[in-house]
Short mmCIF file of C-alpha atoms in Angstrom, two decimals:
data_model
loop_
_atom_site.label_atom_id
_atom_site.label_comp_id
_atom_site.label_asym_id
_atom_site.label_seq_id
_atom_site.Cartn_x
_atom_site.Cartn_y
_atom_site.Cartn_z
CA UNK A 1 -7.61 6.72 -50.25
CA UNK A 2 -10.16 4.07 -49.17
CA UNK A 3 -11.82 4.68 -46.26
CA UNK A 4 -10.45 1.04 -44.58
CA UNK A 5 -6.75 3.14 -45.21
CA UNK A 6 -8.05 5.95 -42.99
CA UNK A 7 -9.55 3.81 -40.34
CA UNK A 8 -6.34 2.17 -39.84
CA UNK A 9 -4.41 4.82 -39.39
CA UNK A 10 -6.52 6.20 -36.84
CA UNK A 11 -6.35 2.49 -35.44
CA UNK A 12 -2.66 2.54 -34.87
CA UNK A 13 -2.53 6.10 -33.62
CA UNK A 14 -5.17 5.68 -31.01
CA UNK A 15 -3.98 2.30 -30.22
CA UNK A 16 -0.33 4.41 -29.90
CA UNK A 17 -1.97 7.04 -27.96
CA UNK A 18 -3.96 4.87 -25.25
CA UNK A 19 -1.40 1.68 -25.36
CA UNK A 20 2.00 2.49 -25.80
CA UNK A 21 2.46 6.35 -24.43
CA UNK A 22 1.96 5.60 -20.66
CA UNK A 23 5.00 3.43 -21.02
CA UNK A 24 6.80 5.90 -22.67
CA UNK A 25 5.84 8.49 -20.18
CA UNK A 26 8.85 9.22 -17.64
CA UNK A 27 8.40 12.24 -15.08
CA UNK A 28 5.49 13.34 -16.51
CA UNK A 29 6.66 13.70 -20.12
CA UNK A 30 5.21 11.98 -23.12
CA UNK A 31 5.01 11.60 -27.01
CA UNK A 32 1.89 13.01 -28.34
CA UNK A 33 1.43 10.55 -30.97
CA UNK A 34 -2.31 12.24 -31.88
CA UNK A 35 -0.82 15.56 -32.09
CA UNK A 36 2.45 14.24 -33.95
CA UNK A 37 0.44 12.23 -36.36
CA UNK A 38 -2.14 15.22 -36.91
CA UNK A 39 0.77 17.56 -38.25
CA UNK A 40 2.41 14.85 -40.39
CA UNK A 41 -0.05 14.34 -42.40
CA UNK A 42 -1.12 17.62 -42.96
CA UNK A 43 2.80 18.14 -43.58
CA UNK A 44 2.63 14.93 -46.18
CA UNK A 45 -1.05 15.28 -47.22
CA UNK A 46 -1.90 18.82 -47.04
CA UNK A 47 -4.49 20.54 -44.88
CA UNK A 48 -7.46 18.85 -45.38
CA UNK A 49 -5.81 15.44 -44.16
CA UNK A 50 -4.43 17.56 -41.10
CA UNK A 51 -7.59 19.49 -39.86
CA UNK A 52 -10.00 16.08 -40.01
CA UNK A 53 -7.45 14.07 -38.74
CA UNK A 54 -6.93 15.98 -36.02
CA UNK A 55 -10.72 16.51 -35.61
CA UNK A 56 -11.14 12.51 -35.46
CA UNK A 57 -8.62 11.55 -33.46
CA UNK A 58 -8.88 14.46 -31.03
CA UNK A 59 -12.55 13.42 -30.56
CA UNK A 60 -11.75 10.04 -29.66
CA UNK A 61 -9.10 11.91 -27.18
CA UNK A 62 -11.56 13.61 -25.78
CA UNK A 63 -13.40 10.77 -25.08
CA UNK A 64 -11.25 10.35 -22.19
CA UNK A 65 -11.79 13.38 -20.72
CA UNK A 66 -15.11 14.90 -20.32
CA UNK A 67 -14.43 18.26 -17.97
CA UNK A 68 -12.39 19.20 -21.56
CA UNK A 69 -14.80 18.11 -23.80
CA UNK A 70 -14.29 19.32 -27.18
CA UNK A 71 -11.14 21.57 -26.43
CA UNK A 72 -8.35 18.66 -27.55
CA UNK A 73 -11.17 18.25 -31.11
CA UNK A 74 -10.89 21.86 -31.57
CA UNK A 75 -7.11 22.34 -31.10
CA UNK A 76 -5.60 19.71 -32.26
CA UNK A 77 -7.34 19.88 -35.84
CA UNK A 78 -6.25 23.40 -35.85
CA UNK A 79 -2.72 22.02 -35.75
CA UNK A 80 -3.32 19.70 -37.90
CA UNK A 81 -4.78 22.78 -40.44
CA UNK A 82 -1.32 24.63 -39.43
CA UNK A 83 0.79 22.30 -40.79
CA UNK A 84 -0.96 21.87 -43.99
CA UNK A 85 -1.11 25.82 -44.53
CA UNK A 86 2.73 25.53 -43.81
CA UNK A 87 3.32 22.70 -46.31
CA UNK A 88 1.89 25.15 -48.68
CA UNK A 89 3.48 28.02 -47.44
CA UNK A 90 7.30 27.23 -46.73
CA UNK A 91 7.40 23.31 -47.59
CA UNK A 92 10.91 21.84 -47.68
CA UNK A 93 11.17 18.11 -48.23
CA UNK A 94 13.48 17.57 -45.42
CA UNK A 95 13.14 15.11 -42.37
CA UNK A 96 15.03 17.75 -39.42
CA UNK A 97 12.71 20.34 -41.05
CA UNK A 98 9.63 18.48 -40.41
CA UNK A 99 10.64 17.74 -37.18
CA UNK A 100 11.25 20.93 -36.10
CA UNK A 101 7.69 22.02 -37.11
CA UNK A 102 6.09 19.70 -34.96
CA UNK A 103 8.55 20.22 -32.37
CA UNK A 104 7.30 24.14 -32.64
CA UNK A 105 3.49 23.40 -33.27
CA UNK A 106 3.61 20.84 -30.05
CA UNK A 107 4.68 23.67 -28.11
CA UNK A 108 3.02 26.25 -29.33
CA UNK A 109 -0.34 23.84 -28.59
CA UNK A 110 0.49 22.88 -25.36
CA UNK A 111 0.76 26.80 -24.14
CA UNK A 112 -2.44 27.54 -25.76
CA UNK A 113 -4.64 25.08 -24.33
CA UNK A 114 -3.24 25.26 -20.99
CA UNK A 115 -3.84 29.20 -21.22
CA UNK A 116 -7.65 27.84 -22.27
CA UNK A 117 -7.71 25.46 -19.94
CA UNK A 118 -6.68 26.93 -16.85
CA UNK A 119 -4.96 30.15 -16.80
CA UNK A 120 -3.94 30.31 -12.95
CA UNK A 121 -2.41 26.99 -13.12
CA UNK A 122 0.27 28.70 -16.31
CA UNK A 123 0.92 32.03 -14.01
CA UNK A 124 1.99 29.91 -10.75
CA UNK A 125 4.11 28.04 -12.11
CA UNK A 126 4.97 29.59 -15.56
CA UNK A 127 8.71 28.24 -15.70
CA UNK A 128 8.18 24.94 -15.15
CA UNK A 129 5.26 24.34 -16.93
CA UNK A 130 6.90 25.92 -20.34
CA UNK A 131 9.65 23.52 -19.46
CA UNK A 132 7.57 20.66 -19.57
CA UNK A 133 5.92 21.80 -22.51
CA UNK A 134 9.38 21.97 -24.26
CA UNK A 135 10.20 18.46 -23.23
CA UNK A 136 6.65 17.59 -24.32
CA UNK A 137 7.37 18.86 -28.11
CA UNK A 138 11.09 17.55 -28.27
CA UNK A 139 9.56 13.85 -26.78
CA UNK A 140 6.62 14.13 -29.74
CA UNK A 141 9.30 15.78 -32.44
CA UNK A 142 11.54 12.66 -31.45
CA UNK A 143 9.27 10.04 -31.91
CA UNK A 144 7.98 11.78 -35.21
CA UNK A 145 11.55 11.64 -36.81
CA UNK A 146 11.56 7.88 -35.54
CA UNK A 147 7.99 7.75 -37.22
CA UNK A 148 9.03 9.36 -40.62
CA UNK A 149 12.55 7.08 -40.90
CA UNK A 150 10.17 4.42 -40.43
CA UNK A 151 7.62 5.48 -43.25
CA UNK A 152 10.90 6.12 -45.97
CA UNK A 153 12.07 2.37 -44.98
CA UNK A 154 8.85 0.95 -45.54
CA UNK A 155 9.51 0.33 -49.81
CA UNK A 156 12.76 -1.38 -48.75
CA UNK A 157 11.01 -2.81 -46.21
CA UNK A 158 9.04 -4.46 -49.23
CA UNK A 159 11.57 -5.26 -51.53
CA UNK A 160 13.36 -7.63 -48.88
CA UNK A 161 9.89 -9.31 -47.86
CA UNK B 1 -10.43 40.08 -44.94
CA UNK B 2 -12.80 39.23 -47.68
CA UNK B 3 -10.14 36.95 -48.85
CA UNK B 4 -10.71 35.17 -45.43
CA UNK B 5 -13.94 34.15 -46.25
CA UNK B 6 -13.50 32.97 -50.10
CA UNK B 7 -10.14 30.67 -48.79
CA UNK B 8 -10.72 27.32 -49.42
CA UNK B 9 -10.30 26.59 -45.72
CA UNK B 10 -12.91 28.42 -44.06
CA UNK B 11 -15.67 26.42 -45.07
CA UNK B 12 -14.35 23.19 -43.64
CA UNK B 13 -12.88 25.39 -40.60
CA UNK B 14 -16.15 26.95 -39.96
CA UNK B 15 -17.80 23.98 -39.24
CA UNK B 16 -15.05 22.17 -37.01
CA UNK B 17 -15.24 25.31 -35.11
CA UNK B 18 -18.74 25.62 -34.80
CA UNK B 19 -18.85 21.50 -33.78
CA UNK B 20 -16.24 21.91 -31.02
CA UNK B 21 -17.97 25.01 -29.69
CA UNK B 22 -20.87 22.83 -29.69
CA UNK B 23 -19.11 19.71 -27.70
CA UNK B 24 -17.34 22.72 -25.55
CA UNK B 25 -20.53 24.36 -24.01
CA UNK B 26 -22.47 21.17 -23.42
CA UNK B 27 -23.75 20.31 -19.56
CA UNK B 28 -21.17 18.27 -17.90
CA UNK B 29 -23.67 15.83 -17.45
CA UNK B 30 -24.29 15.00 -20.72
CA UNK B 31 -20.74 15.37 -21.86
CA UNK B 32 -20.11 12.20 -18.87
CA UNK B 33 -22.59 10.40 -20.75
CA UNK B 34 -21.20 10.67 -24.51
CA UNK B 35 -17.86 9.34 -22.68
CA UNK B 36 -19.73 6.91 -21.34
CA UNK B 37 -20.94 5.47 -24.45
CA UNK B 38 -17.28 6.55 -26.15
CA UNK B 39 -15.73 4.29 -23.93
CA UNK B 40 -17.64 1.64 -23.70
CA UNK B 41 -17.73 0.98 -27.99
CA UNK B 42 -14.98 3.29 -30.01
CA UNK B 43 -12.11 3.55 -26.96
CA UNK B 44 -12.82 -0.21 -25.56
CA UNK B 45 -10.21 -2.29 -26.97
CA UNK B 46 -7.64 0.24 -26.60
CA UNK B 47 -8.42 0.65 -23.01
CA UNK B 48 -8.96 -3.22 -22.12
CA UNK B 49 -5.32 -3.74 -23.94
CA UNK B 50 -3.70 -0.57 -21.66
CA UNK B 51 -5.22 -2.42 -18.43
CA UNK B 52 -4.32 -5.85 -19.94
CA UNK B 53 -0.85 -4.75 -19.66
CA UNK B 54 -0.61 -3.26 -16.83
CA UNK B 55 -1.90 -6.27 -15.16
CA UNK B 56 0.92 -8.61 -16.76
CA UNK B 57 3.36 -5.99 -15.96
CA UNK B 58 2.14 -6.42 -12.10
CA UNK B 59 1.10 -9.90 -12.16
CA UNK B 60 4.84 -11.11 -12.17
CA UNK B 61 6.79 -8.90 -9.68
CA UNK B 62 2.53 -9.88 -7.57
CA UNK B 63 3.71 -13.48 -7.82
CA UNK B 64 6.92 -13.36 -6.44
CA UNK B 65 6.03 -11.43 -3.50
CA UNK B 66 2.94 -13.10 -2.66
CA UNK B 67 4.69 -16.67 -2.91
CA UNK B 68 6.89 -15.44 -0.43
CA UNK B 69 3.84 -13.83 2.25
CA UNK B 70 2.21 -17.11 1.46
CA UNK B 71 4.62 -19.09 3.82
CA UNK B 72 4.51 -16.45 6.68
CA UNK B 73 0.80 -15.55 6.21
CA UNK B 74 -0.41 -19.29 6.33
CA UNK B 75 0.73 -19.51 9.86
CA UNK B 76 -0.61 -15.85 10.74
CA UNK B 77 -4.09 -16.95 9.27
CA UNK B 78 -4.55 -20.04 11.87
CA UNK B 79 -3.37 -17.49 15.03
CA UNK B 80 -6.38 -14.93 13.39
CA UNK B 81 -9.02 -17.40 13.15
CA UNK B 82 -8.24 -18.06 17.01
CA UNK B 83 -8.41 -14.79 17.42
CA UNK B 84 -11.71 -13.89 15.00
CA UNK B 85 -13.87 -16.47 17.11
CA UNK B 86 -12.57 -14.74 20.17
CA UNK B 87 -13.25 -11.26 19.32
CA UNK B 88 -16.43 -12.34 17.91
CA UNK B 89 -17.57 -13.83 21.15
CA UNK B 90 -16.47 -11.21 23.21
CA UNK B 91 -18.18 -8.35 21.23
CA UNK B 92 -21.51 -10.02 20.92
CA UNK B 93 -21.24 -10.13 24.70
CA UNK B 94 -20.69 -6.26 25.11
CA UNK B 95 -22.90 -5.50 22.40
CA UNK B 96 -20.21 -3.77 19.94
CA UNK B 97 -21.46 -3.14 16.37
CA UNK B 98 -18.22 -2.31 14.39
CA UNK B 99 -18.91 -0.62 10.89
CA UNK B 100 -16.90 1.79 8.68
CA UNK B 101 -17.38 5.37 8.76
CA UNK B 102 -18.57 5.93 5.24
CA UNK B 103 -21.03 4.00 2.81
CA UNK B 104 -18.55 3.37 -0.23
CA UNK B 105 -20.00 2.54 -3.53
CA UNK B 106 -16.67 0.54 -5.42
CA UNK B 107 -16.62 1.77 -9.22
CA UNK B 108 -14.03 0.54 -11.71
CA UNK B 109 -12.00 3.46 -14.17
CA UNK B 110 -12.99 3.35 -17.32
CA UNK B 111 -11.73 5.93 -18.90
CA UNK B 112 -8.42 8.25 -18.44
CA UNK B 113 -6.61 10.50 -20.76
CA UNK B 114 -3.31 9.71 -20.82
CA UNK B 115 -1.81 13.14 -21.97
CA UNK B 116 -4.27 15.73 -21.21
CA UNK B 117 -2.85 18.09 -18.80
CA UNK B 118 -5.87 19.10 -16.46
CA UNK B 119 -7.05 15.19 -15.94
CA UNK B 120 -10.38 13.58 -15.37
CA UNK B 121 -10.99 10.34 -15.42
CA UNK B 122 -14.61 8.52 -15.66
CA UNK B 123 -15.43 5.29 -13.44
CA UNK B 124 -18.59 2.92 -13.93
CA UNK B 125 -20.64 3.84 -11.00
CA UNK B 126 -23.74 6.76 -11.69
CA UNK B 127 -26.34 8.05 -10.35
CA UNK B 128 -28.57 4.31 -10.35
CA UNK B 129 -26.10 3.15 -7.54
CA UNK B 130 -26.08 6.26 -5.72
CA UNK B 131 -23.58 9.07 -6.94
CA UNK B 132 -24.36 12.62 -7.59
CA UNK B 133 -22.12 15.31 -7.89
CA UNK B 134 -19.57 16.15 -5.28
CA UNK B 135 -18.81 13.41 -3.76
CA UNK B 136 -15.30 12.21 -2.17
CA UNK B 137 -13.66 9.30 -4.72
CA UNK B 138 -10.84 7.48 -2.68
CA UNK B 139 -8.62 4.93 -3.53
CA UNK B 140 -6.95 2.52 -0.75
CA UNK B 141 -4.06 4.74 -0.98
CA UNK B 142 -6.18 8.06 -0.32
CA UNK B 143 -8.20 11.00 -1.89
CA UNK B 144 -8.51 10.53 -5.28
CA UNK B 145 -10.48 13.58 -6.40
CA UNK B 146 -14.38 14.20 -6.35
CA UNK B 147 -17.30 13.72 -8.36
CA UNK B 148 -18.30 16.81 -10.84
CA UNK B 149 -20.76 15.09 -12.75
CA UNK B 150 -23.02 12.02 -12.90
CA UNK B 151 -25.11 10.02 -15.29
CA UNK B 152 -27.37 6.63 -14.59
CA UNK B 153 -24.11 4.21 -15.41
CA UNK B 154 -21.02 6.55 -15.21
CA UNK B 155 -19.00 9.52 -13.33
CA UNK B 156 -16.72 12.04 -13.92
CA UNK B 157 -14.19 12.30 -11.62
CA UNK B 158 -11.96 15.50 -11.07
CA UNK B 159 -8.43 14.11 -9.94
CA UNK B 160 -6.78 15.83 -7.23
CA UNK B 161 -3.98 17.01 -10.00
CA UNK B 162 -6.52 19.51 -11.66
CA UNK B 163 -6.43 22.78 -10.21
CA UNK B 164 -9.70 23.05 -9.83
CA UNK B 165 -9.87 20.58 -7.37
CA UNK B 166 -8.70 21.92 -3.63
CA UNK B 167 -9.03 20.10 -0.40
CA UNK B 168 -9.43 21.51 2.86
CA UNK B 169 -6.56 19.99 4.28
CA UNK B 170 -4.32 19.97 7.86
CA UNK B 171 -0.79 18.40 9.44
CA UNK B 172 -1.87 15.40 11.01
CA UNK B 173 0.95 16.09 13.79
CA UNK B 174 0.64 19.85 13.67
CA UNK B 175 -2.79 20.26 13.39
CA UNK B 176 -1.55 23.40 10.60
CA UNK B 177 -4.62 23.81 8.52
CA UNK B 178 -4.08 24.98 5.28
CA UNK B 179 -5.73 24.11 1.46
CA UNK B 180 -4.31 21.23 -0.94
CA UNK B 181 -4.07 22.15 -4.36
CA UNK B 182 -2.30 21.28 -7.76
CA UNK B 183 0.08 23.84 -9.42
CA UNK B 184 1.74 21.93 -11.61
CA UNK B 185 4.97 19.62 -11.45
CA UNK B 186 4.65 16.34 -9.96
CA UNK B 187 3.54 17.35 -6.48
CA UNK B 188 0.30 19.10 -4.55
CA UNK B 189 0.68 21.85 -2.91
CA UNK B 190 -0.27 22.99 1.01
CA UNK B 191 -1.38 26.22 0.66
CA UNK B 192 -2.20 29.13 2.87
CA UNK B 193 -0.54 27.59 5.95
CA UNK B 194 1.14 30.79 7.61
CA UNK B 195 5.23 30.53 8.59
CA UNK B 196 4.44 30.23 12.27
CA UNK B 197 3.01 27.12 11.51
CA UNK B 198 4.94 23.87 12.20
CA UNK B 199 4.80 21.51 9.36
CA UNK B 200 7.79 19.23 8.77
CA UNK B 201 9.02 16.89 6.26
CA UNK B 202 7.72 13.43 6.26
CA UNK B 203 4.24 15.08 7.95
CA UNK B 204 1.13 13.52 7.12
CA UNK B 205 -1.37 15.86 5.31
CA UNK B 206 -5.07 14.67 5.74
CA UNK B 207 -8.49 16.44 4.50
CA UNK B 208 -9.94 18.78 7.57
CA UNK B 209 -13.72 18.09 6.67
CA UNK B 210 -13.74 22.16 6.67
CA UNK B 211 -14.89 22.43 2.84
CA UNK B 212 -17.73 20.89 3.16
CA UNK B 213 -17.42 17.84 0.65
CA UNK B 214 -14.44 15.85 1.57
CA UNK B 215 -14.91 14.02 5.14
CA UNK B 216 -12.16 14.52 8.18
CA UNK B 217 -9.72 12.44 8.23
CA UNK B 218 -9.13 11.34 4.53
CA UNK B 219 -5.35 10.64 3.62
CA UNK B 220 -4.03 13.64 0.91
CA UNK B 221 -0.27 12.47 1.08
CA UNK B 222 3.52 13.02 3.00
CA UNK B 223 4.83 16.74 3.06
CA UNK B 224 7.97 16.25 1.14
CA UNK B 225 9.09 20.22 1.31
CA UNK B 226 7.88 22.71 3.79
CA UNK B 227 10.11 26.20 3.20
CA UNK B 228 10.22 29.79 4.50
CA UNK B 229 10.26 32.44 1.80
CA UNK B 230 12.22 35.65 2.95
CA UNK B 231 9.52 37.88 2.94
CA UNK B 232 6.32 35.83 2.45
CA UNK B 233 3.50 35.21 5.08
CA UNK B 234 3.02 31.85 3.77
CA UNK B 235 5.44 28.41 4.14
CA UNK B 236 6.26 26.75 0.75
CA UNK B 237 5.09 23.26 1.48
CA UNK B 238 4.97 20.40 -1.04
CA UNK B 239 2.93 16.75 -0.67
CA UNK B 240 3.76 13.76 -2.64
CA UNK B 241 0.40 12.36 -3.10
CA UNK B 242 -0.73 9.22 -1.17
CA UNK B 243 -2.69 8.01 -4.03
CA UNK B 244 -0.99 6.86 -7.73
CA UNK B 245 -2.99 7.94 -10.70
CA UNK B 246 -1.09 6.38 -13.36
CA UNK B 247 -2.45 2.77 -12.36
CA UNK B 248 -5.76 3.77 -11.01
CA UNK B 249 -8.47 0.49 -11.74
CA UNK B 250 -10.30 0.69 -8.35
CA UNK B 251 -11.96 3.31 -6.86
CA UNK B 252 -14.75 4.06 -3.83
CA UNK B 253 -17.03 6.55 -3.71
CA UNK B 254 -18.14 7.96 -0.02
CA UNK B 255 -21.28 8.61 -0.81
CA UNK B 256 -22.23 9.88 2.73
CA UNK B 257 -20.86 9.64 6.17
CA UNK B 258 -22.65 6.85 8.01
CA UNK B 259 -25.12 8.35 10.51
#
């Protein structure tokens, strides 16, 4: 793929990420679109897609945030290296199926780099903070269903333009 | 575990590892300045469309309400100017010399993660105009967090929602002292105030000026809970922050008391 390809994508997922998700955001839960996008492709486009993906984009995330420098790079390319060993693994072809694997990675990430982050903050208030992090994945698995219907529309999407 | 090391994936893995380590153990300082820079080229039209909107969004529902101030404020204004002259007049003749407690430096956000869960944010103001590390950030609304690091253009501001940040805080009815801090969920928490202690919903929770960085007097937010738990020393108390942090643009920094 040409490199112009790749710089768009990360174009419209950062411009997803930084524009549109603080409007989606409601009580404090959002779509991950840089941690959605990260595992789709290395779903769709195997792991070497996922893991520098995931490095690029959660570099640029980082960006943002400078007292977690480098921790968002570093785990959200590991997802995106997940995904592609699953794809390898256990691939099925299968939208729900997808979606449940990003559903379970978005958790799963969320957990860890709170436990990295800031372990005191997960012990007080363990309950509700895995219940955000479960509304967290099922927001970002949502929006990555929404994402992939898109994608298999986009040929018919041609054929009538 | 040899076959570790011949998969095609540790190569590439390796050195994305050994790069984040890298970014993970830099200074603070220079991490603030790599932001800096981040923000100002790669993030900047991502971040000048997010504040775009948010100005349209508040720009409208702005206009209505000011339209209708306008009327009542326009007769207000010509009562105040009687008044300004007066007041001016009468302090030059007892010699008053009014000033604000603190010298504020005003710094704009530039920067804020939108999903991270422990959140910093990075405003335009550094060490050339004054800052250095902790030092109060408030908003109009109240505390905002504190400095943790500083470069010559740019800051990095701990919000009051990481858990790292904790304010020596009291009831401004009560006079309960106790110790803001985030745990999670959408509220801070009053900490360490003992059950004796009268603190009531609806209080108003202000900094102490007890730890040392954040001046007396600074607003935190309104208790919204305050609960005895059968059995602990300490009352369950809840503040809904004074200050919004989705729609921060403007901040202050105090960066000393004025003597």
């Amino acid at each position: 793929m040409p490199y112009f390809y790749y710089f768009m994508i990360w174009f419209v997922i950062m411009s997803c990420q930084l524009v549109i998700t603080p409007r989606l955001t409601f009580s404090g839960i959002y779509p991950d679109f840089v941690l959605a996008a990260s595992i789709l492709l290395g779903l769709k486009r195997g792991w070497k897609m996922g893991l520098w993906f995931g490095f690029a984009l959660g570099l640029s995330m980082d960006l943002t945030d400078p007292l977690n420098f480098g921790w968002v790079m570093l785990t959200v390319s590991l997802s995106g290296l997940i995904a592609g060993i699953v794809r390898e693994k256990i691939y099925v072809e299968n939208n729900l199926y997808q979606v449940g694997i990003v559903a379970a990675i978005t958790f799963v990430y969320y957990l860890v780099l709170t436990f990295i982050e800031s372990v005191g903050y997960l012990v007080n208030d363990f309950g509700s903070s895995v219940l955000d992090f479960f509304l967290i994945a099922l927001y970002t698995a949502l929006v990555s269903g929404a994402i992939l219907l898109l994608l298999q529309q986009r040929y018919r999407l041609r054929e009538l333009l | 575990m040899r076959g570790i090391f011949t998969s095609p994936q540790f190569k590439p893995v390796a050195i994305m590892v050994i790069i984040s380590i890298i970014m993970i153990v830099l200074p603070l300082d220079f991490k603030t300045t790599i932001s800096s820079l981040g923000s100002g080229s790669v993030l900047l039209p991502f971040i000048e469309a997010d504040k775009y909107i948010v100005r349209v969004n508040s720009t409208f529902e702005q206009n209505i309400m000011l339209n209708r101030r306008l009327d009542s404020l326009s007769v207000i204004t010509s009562n105040l100017m009687e008044y300004k002259s007066e007041n001016e007049r009468l302090r030059r003749m007892l010699g008053f010399n009014f000033e604000l407690p603190y010298d504020l430096v005003p710094a704009e956000v530039v920067a804020v993660s939108p999903t991270s869960v422990f959140r910093s944010i990075l405003i335009d103001a550094g060490i050339r105009r004054g800052v250095r590390r902790n030092m109060p950030v408030i908003s109009p609304s109240g505390i905002i967090g504190k400095t943790v690091a500083a470069d010559n253009k740019a800051s990095t501001v701990q919000l009051l929602l990481d858990p790292g940040c904790k304010v020596a805080a009291r009831d401004q009815r009560s006079r309960a002292m106790g110790i803001s801090e985030f745990r999670g969920g959408k509220y801070l928490s009053l900490t360490n105030v003992p059950v004796d202690q009268d603190v009531a919903v609806g209080d108003t929770v202000i900094s102490s000026g007890l730890g040392g960085i954040f001046p007396e007097g600074l607003f935190i937010g309104t208790v919204v809970k305050s609960e005895e738990k059968k059995g602990d020393l300490f009352r369950d108390i809840l503040i809904q922050p004074g200050a919004d942090f989705s729609i921060l643009e403007e901040v202050f920094v105090i960066i000393s008391p004025t003597s």
